[in-house]
Amino acid sequence: MKLSLYMLALCLGLMPLLALAQPSTTVRGPDRLTQLESRVHRLERSYKSLAGPAFLAGVIAALWAQNTRRNAWLWFILGALFVPITLIVLLYLNARDRRPPPSAAPSAPG
């Protein structure tokens, strides 16, 4: 189950990067302006489609930060700007927070 959650978070984090991948073609002549206009239009659409996942990642990061008594606004901004990196860091920090400290481990009788 843990692996499934990690994979889901990784996929959600990498989705915005896939939206930016575009084939690169060079056109010479009068069609160059038309091609440039279409590329600008595609970029505008891709950035609009990135706003939703970025906001969602920011909200998830802020909720986690609030529950662990960290700065929620900072994590919201980091989550929205650096979606894949922030989600990976959140998974790592959450796993580390759930581990019991070494001093809490039962000692061997002896």
GROMACS .gro file of C-alpha atoms in nm:
model
  110
    1MET     CA    1   0.000   0.000   0.000
    2LYS     CA    2   0.286   0.235   0.085
    3LEU     CA    3   0.444   0.170  -0.253
    4SER     CA    4   0.114   0.248  -0.426
    5LEU     CA    5   0.091   0.582  -0.249
    6TYR     CA    6   0.451   0.664  -0.341
    7MET     CA    7   0.388   0.577  -0.705
    8LEU     CA    8   0.068   0.783  -0.711
    9ALA     CA    9   0.247   1.084  -0.564
   10LEU     CA   10   0.533   1.043  -0.811
   11CYS     CA   11   0.293   1.026  -1.106
   12LEU     CA   12   0.104   1.333  -0.983
   13GLY     CA   13   0.433   1.515  -0.942
   14LEU     CA   14   0.557   1.432  -1.290
   15MET     CA   15   0.233   1.513  -1.475
   16PRO     CA   16   0.315   1.884  -1.515
   17LEU     CA   17   0.648   1.796  -1.674
   18LEU     CA   18   0.476   1.582  -1.935
   19ALA     CA   19   0.250   1.872  -2.030
   20LEU     CA   20   0.553   2.081  -2.123
   21ALA     CA   21   0.703   1.821  -2.358
   22GLN     CA   22   0.648   1.936  -2.714
   23PRO     CA   23   0.800   1.828  -3.043
   24SER     CA   24   1.052   2.074  -3.184
   25THR     CA   25   1.014   2.146  -3.554
   26THR     CA   26   1.169   2.429  -3.753
   27VAL     CA   27   0.982   2.591  -4.041
   28ARG     CA   28   1.139   2.840  -4.283
   29GLY     CA   29   0.954   3.107  -4.477
   30PRO     CA   30   0.618   3.277  -4.433
   31ASP     CA   31   0.473   2.998  -4.217
   32ARG     CA   32   0.719   3.083  -3.942
   33LEU     CA   33   0.491   3.350  -3.790
   34THR     CA   34   0.194   3.114  -3.796
   35GLN     CA   35   0.402   2.843  -3.631
   36LEU     CA   36   0.521   3.087  -3.364
   37GLU     CA   37   0.165   3.194  -3.290
   38SER     CA   38   0.052   2.835  -3.254
   39ARG     CA   39   0.345   2.754  -3.025
   40VAL     CA   40   0.263   3.053  -2.803
   41HIS     CA   41  -0.101   2.942  -2.792
   42ARG     CA   42   0.003   2.587  -2.692
   43LEU     CA   43   0.230   2.721  -2.419
   44GLU     CA   44  -0.047   2.940  -2.280
   45ARG     CA   45  -0.281   2.640  -2.269
   46SER     CA   46  -0.019   2.419  -2.103
   47TYR     CA   47   0.044   2.676  -1.830
   48LYS     CA   48  -0.330   2.702  -1.767
   49SER     CA   49  -0.347   2.325  -1.734
   50LEU     CA   50  -0.055   2.331  -1.488
   51ALA     CA   51  -0.229   2.570  -1.250
   52GLY     CA   52  -0.468   2.306  -1.111
   53PRO     CA   53  -0.209   2.040  -1.021
   54ALA     CA   54   0.029   2.305  -0.886
   55PHE     CA   55  -0.241   2.449  -0.660
   56LEU     CA   56  -0.341   2.099  -0.545
   57ALA     CA   57   0.020   2.012  -0.460
   58GLY     CA   58   0.048   2.339  -0.269
   59VAL     CA   59  -0.265   2.260  -0.068
   60ILE     CA   60  -0.144   1.908   0.013
   61ALA     CA   61   0.194   2.042   0.124
   62ALA     CA   62   0.030   2.314   0.336
   63LEU     CA   63  -0.203   2.064   0.508
   64TRP     CA   64   0.087   1.835   0.586
   65ALA     CA   65   0.291   2.128   0.719
   66GLN     CA   66   0.005   2.246   0.937
   67ASN     CA   67  -0.040   1.897   1.085
   68THR     CA   68   0.331   1.866   1.164
   69ARG     CA   69   0.362   2.222   1.303
   70ARG     CA   70   0.569   2.354   1.016
   71ASN     CA   71   0.517   2.679   0.823
   72ALA     CA   72   0.209   2.611   0.607
   73TRP     CA   73   0.251   2.918   0.383
   74LEU     CA   74   0.610   2.830   0.302
   75TRP     CA   75   0.517   2.473   0.214
   76PHE     CA   76   0.221   2.591   0.005
   77ILE     CA   77   0.449   2.813  -0.204
   78LEU     CA   78   0.715   2.543  -0.235
   79GLY     CA   79   0.450   2.286  -0.324
   80ALA     CA   80   0.299   2.506  -0.594
   81LEU     CA   81   0.631   2.609  -0.751
   82PHE     CA   82   0.829   2.285  -0.732
   83VAL     CA   83   0.559   2.019  -0.761
   84PRO     CA   84   0.760   1.697  -0.813
   85ILE     CA   85   1.048   1.791  -0.583
   86THR     CA   86   0.819   1.904  -0.302
   87LEU     CA   87   0.609   1.587  -0.314
   88ILE     CA   88   0.920   1.369  -0.294
   89VAL     CA   89   1.052   1.573   0.000
   90LEU     CA   90   0.712   1.547   0.171
   91LEU     CA   91   0.710   1.170   0.134
   92TYR     CA   92   1.061   1.146   0.278
   93LEU     CA   93   0.987   1.377   0.572
   94ASN     CA   94   0.658   1.203   0.647
   95ALA     CA   95   0.827   0.862   0.652
   96ARG     CA   96   1.100   0.999   0.880
   97ASP     CA   97   0.842   1.155   1.116
   98ARG     CA   98   0.657   0.826   1.149
   99ARG     CA   99   0.964   0.629   1.258
  100PRO     CA  100   1.004   0.602   1.635
  101PRO     CA  101   1.311   0.779   1.771
  102PRO     CA  102   1.603   0.549   1.860
  103SER     CA  103   1.564   0.628   2.231
  104ALA     CA  104   1.203   0.501   2.227
  105ALA     CA  105   1.307   0.154   2.113
  106PRO     CA  106   1.275  -0.109   2.385
  107SER     CA  107   1.610  -0.211   2.528
  108ALA     CA  108   1.711  -0.573   2.554
  109PRO     CA  109   1.694  -0.718   2.905
  110GLY     CA  110   2.021  -0.789   3.032
   0.00000   0.00000   0.00000
